[in-house]
Structure formats: structure tokens, C-alpha cells
PDB file of C-alpha atoms and ligand atoms in Angstrom:
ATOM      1  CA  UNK A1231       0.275  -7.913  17.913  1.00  0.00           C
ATOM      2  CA  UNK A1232       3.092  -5.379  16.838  1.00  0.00           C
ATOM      3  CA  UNK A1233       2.351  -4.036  13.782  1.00  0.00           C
ATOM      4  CA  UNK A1234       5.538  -2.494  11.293  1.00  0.00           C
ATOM      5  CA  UNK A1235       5.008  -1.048   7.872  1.00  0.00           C
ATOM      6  CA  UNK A1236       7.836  -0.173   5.570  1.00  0.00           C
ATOM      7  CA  UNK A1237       7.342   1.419   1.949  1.00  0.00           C
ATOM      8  CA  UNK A1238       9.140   0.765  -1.488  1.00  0.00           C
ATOM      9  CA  UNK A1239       9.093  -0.263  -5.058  1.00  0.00           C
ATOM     10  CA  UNK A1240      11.411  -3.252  -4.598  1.00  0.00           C
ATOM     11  CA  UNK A1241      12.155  -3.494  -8.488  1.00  0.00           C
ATOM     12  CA  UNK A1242      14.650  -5.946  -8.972  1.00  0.00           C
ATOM     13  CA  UNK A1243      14.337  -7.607  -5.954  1.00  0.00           C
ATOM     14  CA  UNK A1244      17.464  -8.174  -4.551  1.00  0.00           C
ATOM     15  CA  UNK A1245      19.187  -9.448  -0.954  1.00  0.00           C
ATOM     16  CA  UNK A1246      19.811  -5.688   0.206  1.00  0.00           C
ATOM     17  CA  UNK A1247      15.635  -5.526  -0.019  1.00  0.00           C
ATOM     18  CA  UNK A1248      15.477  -8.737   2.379  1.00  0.00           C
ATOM     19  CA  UNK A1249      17.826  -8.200   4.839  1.00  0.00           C
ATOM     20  CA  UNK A1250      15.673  -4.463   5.509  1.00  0.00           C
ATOM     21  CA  UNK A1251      12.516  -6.599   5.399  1.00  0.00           C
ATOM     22  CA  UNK A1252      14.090  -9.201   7.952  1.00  0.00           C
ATOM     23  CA  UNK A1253      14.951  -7.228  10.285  1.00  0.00           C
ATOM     24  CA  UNK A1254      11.741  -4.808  10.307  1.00  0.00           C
ATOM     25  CA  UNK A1255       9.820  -7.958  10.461  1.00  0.00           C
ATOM     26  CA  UNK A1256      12.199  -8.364  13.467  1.00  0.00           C
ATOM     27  CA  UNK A1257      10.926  -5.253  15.290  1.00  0.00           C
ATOM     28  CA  UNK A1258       7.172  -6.560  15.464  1.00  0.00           C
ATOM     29  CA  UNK A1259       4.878  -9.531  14.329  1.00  0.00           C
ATOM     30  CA  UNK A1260       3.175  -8.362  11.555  1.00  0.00           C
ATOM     31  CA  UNK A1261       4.833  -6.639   8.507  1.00  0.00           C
ATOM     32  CA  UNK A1262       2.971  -4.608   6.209  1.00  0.00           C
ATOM     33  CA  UNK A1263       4.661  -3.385   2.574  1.00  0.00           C
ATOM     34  CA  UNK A1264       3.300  -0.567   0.884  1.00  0.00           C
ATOM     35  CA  UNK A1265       4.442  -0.551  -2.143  1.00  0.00           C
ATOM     36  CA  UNK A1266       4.470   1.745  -4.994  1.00  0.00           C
ATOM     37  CA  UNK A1267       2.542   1.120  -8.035  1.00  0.00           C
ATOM     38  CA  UNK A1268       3.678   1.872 -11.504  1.00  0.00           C
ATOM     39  CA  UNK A1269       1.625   5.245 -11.531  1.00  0.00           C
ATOM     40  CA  UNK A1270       3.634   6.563  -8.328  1.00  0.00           C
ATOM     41  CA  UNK A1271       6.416   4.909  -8.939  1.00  0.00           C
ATOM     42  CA  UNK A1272       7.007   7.548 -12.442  1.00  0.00           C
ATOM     43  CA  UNK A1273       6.435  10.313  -9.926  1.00  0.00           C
ATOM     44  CA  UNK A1274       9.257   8.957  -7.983  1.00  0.00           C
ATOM     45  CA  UNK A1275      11.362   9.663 -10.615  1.00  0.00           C
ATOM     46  CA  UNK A1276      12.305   6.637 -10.550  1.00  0.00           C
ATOM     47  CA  UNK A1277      13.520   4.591 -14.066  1.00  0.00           C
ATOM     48  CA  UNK A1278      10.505   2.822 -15.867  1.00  0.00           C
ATOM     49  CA  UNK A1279      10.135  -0.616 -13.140  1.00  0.00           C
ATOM     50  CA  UNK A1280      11.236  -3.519 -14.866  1.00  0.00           C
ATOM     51  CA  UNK A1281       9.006  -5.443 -13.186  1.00  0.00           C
ATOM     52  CA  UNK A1282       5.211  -4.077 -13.021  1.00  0.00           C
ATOM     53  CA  UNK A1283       3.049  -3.894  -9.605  1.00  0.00           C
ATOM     54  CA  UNK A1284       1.476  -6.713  -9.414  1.00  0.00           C
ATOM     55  CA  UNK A1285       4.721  -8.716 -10.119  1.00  0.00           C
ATOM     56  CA  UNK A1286       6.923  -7.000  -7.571  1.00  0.00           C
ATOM     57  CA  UNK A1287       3.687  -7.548  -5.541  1.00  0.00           C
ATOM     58  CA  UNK A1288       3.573 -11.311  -5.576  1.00  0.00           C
ATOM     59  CA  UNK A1289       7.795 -11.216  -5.529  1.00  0.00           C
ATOM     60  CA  UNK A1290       7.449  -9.588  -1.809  1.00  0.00           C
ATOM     61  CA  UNK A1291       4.189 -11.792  -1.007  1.00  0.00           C
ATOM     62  CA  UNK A1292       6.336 -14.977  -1.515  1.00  0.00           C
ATOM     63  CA  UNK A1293       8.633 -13.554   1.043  1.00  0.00           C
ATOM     64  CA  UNK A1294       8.702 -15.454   4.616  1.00  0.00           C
ATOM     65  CA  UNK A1295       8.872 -12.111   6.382  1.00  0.00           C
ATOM     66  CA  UNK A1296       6.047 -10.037   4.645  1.00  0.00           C
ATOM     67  CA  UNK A1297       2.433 -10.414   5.645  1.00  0.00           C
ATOM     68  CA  UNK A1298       0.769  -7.619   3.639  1.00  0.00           C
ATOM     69  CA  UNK A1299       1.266  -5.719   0.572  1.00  0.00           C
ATOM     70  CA  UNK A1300      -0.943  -2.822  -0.128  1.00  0.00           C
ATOM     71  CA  UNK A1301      -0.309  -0.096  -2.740  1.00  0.00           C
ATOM     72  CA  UNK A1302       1.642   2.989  -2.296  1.00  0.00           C
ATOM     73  CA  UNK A1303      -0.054   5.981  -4.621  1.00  0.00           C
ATOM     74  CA  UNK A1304       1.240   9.097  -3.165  1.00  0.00           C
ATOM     75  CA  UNK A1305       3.938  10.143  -0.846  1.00  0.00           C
ATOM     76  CA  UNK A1306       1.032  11.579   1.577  1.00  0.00           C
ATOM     77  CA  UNK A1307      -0.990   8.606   2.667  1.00  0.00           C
ATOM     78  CA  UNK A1308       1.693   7.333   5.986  1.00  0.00           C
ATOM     79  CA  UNK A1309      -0.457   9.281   8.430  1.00  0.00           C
ATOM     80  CA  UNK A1310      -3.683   7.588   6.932  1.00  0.00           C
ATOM     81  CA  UNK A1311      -2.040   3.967   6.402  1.00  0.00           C
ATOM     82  CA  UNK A1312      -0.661   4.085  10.396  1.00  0.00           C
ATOM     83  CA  UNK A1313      -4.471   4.839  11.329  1.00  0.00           C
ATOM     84  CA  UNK A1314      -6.402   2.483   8.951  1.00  0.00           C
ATOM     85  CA  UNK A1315      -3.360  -0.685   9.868  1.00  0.00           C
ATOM     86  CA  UNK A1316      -2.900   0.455  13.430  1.00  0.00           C
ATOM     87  CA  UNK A1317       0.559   0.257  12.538  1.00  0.00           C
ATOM     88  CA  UNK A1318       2.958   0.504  15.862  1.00  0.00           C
ATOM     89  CA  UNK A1319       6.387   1.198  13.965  1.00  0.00           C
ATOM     90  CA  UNK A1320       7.392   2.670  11.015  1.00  0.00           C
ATOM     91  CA  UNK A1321      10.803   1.257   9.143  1.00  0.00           C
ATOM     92  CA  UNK A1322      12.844   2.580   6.313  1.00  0.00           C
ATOM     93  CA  UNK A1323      16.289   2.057   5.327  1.00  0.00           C
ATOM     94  CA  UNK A1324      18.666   4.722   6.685  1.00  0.00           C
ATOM     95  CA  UNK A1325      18.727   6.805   3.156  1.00  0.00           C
ATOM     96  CA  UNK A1326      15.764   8.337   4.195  1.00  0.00           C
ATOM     97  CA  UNK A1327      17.111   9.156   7.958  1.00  0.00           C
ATOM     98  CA  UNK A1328      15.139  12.089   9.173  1.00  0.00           C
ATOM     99  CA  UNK A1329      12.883  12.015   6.160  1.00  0.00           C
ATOM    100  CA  UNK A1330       9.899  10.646   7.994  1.00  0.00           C
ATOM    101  CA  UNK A1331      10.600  11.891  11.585  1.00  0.00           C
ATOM    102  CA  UNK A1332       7.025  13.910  11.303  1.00  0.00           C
ATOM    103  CA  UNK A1333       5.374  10.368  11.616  1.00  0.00           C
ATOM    104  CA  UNK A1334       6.970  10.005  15.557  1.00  0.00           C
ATOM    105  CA  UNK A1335       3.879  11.630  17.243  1.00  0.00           C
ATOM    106  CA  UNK A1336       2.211   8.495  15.913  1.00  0.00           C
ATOM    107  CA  UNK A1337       3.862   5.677  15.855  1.00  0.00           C
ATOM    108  CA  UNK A1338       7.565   4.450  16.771  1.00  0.00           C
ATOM    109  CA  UNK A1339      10.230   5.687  13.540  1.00  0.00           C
ATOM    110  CA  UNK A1340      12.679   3.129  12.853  1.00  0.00           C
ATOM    111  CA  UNK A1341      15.765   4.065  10.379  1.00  0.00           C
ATOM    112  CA  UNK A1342      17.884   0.771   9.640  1.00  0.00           C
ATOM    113  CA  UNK A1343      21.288   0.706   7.780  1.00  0.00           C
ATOM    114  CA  UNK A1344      21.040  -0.044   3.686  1.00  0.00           C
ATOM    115  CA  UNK A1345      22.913  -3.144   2.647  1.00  0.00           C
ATOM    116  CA  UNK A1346      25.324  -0.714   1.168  1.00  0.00           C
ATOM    117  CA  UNK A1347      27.254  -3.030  -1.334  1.00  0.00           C
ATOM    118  CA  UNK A1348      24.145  -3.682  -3.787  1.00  0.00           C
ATOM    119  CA  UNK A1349      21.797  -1.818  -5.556  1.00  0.00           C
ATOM    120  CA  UNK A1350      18.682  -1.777  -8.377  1.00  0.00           C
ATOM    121  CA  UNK A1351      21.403   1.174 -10.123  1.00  0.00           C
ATOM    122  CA  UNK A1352      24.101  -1.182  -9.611  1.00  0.00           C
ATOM    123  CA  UNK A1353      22.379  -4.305 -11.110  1.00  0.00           C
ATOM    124  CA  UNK A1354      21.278  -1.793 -13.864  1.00  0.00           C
ATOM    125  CA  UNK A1355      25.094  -0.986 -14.589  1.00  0.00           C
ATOM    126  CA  UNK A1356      26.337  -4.260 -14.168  1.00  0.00           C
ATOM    127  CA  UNK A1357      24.119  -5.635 -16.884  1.00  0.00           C
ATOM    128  CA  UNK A1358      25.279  -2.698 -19.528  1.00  0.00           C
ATOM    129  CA  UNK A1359      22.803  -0.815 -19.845  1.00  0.00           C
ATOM    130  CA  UNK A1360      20.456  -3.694 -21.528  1.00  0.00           C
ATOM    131  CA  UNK A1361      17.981  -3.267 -19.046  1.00  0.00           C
ATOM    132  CA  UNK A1362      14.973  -3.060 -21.776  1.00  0.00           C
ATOM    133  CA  UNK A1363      12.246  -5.790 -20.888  1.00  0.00           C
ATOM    134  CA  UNK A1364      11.992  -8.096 -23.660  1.00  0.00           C
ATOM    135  CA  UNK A1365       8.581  -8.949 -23.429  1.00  0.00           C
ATOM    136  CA  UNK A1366       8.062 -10.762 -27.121  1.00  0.00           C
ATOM    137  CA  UNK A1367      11.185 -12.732 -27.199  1.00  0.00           C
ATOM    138  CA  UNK A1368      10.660 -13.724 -30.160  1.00  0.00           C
ATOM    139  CA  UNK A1369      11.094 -10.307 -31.864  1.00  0.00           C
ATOM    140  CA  UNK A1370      15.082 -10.789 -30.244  1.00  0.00           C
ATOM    141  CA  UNK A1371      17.875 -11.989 -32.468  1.00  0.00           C
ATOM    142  CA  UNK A1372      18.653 -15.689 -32.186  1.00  0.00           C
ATOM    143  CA  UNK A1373      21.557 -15.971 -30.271  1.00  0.00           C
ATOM    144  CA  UNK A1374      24.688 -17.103 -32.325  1.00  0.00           C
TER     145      UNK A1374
HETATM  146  N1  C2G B2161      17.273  -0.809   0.794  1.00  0.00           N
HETATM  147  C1  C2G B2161      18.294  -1.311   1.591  1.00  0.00           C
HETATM  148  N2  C2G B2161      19.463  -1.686   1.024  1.00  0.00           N
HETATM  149  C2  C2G B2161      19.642  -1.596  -0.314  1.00  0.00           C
HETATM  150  C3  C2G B2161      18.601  -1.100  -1.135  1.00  0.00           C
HETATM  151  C4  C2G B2161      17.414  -0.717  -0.552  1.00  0.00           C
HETATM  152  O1  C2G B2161      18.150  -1.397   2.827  1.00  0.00           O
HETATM  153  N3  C2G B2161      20.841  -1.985  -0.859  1.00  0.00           N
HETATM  154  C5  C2G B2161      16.020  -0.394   1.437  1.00  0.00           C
HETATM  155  C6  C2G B2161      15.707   1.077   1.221  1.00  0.00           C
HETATM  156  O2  C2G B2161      16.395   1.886   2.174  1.00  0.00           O
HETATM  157  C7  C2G B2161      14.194   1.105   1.419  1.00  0.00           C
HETATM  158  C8  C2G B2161      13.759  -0.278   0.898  1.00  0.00           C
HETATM  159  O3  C2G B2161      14.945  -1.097   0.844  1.00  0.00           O
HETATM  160  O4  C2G B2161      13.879   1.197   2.807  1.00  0.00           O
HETATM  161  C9  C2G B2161      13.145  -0.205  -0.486  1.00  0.00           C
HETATM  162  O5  C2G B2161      14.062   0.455  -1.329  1.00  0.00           O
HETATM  163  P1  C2G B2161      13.498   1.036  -2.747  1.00  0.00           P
HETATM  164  O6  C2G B2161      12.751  -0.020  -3.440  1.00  0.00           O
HETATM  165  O7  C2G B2161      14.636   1.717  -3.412  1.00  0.00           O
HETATM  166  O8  C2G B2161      12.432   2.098  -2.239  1.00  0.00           O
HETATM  167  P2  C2G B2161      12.551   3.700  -2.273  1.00  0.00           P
HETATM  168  O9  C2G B2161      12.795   4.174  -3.634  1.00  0.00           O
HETATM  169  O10 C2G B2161      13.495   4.076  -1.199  1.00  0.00           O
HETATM  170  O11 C2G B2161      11.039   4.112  -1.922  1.00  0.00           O
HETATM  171  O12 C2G B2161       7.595   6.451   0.360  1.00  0.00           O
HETATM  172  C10 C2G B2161       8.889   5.887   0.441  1.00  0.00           C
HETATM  173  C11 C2G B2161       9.346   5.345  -0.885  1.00  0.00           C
HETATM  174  O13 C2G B2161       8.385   4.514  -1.476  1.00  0.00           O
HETATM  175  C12 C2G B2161      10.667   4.606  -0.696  1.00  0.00           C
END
């Protein structure tokens, strides 16, 4: 069994995030997502998620491709998670070419092109800026 792991916060889940994770589930059989939890994700410097872990977590686990999603905490646990998974290649989208080449001497390095036309910025922009989670709706305006 050919293992892949890719890593992410996959906020906003949108088609550019499925196409990467179709076609690294396309390089093996098994696809792991490590994904970054709230904590890390701040260090990221990364916007506030709109969505919280274990939202974006069951988002990616209702995906056809995925198989596993464990949580991402730091940027220095690859080297660990290819050991403890057995993980035989390691994808990321091709913003991050070169970024993770230190990971060859273990496992294969994949870099695959971004769907270039959408983004979690672009979404952000597109919707004006009212990107603040309404999470007691009821404290909103009724709508006129
Ligand atoms: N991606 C893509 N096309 C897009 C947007 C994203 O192919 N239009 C890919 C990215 O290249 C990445 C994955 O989808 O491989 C997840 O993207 P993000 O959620 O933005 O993750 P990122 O901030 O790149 O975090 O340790 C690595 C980090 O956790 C990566």
C-alpha cells in the first residue's frame, strides 16, 4: 500500500483544495491530511480560520479521496509523521516548491501545480471583507 501525506489548513474549503487532494490521492492508495489546528494555524500567520479544527476536520473526512486526518501542531513534525505513517510520498501544492526538498532522503517529494484561479484570500475579498463568523445569528440585524 502506497502511502501519501499532504499538509494544510483547508479553511474555506474550496475546489482548488480538491483537485490537490485528487491527484495526491492519485500518486498512492492511501492519503493522509495533516492538518493544522487552530493553535498552529495563528502561528502560521494565517487570518483567524473561519472554520475551527474539528470542522475543517470532518469537511476533508467527508472527502472521497482522504483516508486520514491527523493534526498538524508545528512545522517540525514531517520527519516524525513519515516514520510513525510509513508514509512513501510527500505532496504539496507547488507554492511551497523547494520548501520541503530536506524530506527527499526519506520519502518521494511531490510538488503539484495550485489551481491558480481560486483562493481562501480571494473568497475573503470577494465577500467584502464580511468575513466575521456570525455565530449567534440572532444578535444580526433582520434583513430588510
Ligand atoms: N492549494 C492549491 N490550489 C489552491 C489553493 C491551495 O493547490 N488554489 C493547495 C496548497 O498548495 C496546499 C494545499 O492546497 O498544498 C492546502 O493549502 P492551504 O490550506 O493554504 O495550506 P498552507 O497554508 O499552504 O499550509 O506545513 C505546511 C502547511 O500546513 C501548508
Amino acid at each position: 500500500m502506497k502511502r501519501v501525506i499532504t499538509y494544510g489548513t483547508f479553511d474555506l474549503l474550496h475546489y482548488g483544495h480538491i483537485n490537490l487532494l485528487k491527484r495526491a490521492k492519485e500518486l498512492g492508495d492511501y492519503l493522509i491530511v495533516c492538518l493544522s489546528d487552530d493553535e498552529f494555524n495563528r502561528t502560521k500567520k494565517k487570518a483567524q480560520c473561519y472554520f475551527g479544527y474539528e470542522e475543517r476536520k470532518s469537511h476533508l473526512e467527508a472527502i472521497r479521496y482522504v483516508d486520514l486526518v491527523i493534526p498538524e501542531k508545528s512545522w517540525n513534525q514531517k520527519i516524525h509523521d513519515i516514520h510513525l505513517y510509513h508514509v512513501d510520498v510527500f505532496v504539496m501544492g507547488d507554492d511551497w516548491e523547494g520548501k520541503f526538498d530536506f524530506l527527499k532522503q526519506y520519502c518521494e517529494v511531490v510538488y503539484l501545480p495550485r489551481t491558480v484561479e481560486i483562493s481562501t484570500t480571494q473568497i475573503k475579498s470577494d465577500l467584502g471583507g464580511g468575513y466575521g463568523r456570525v455565530l449567534n445569528p440572532s444578535d444580526t440585524e433582520d434583513e430588510v
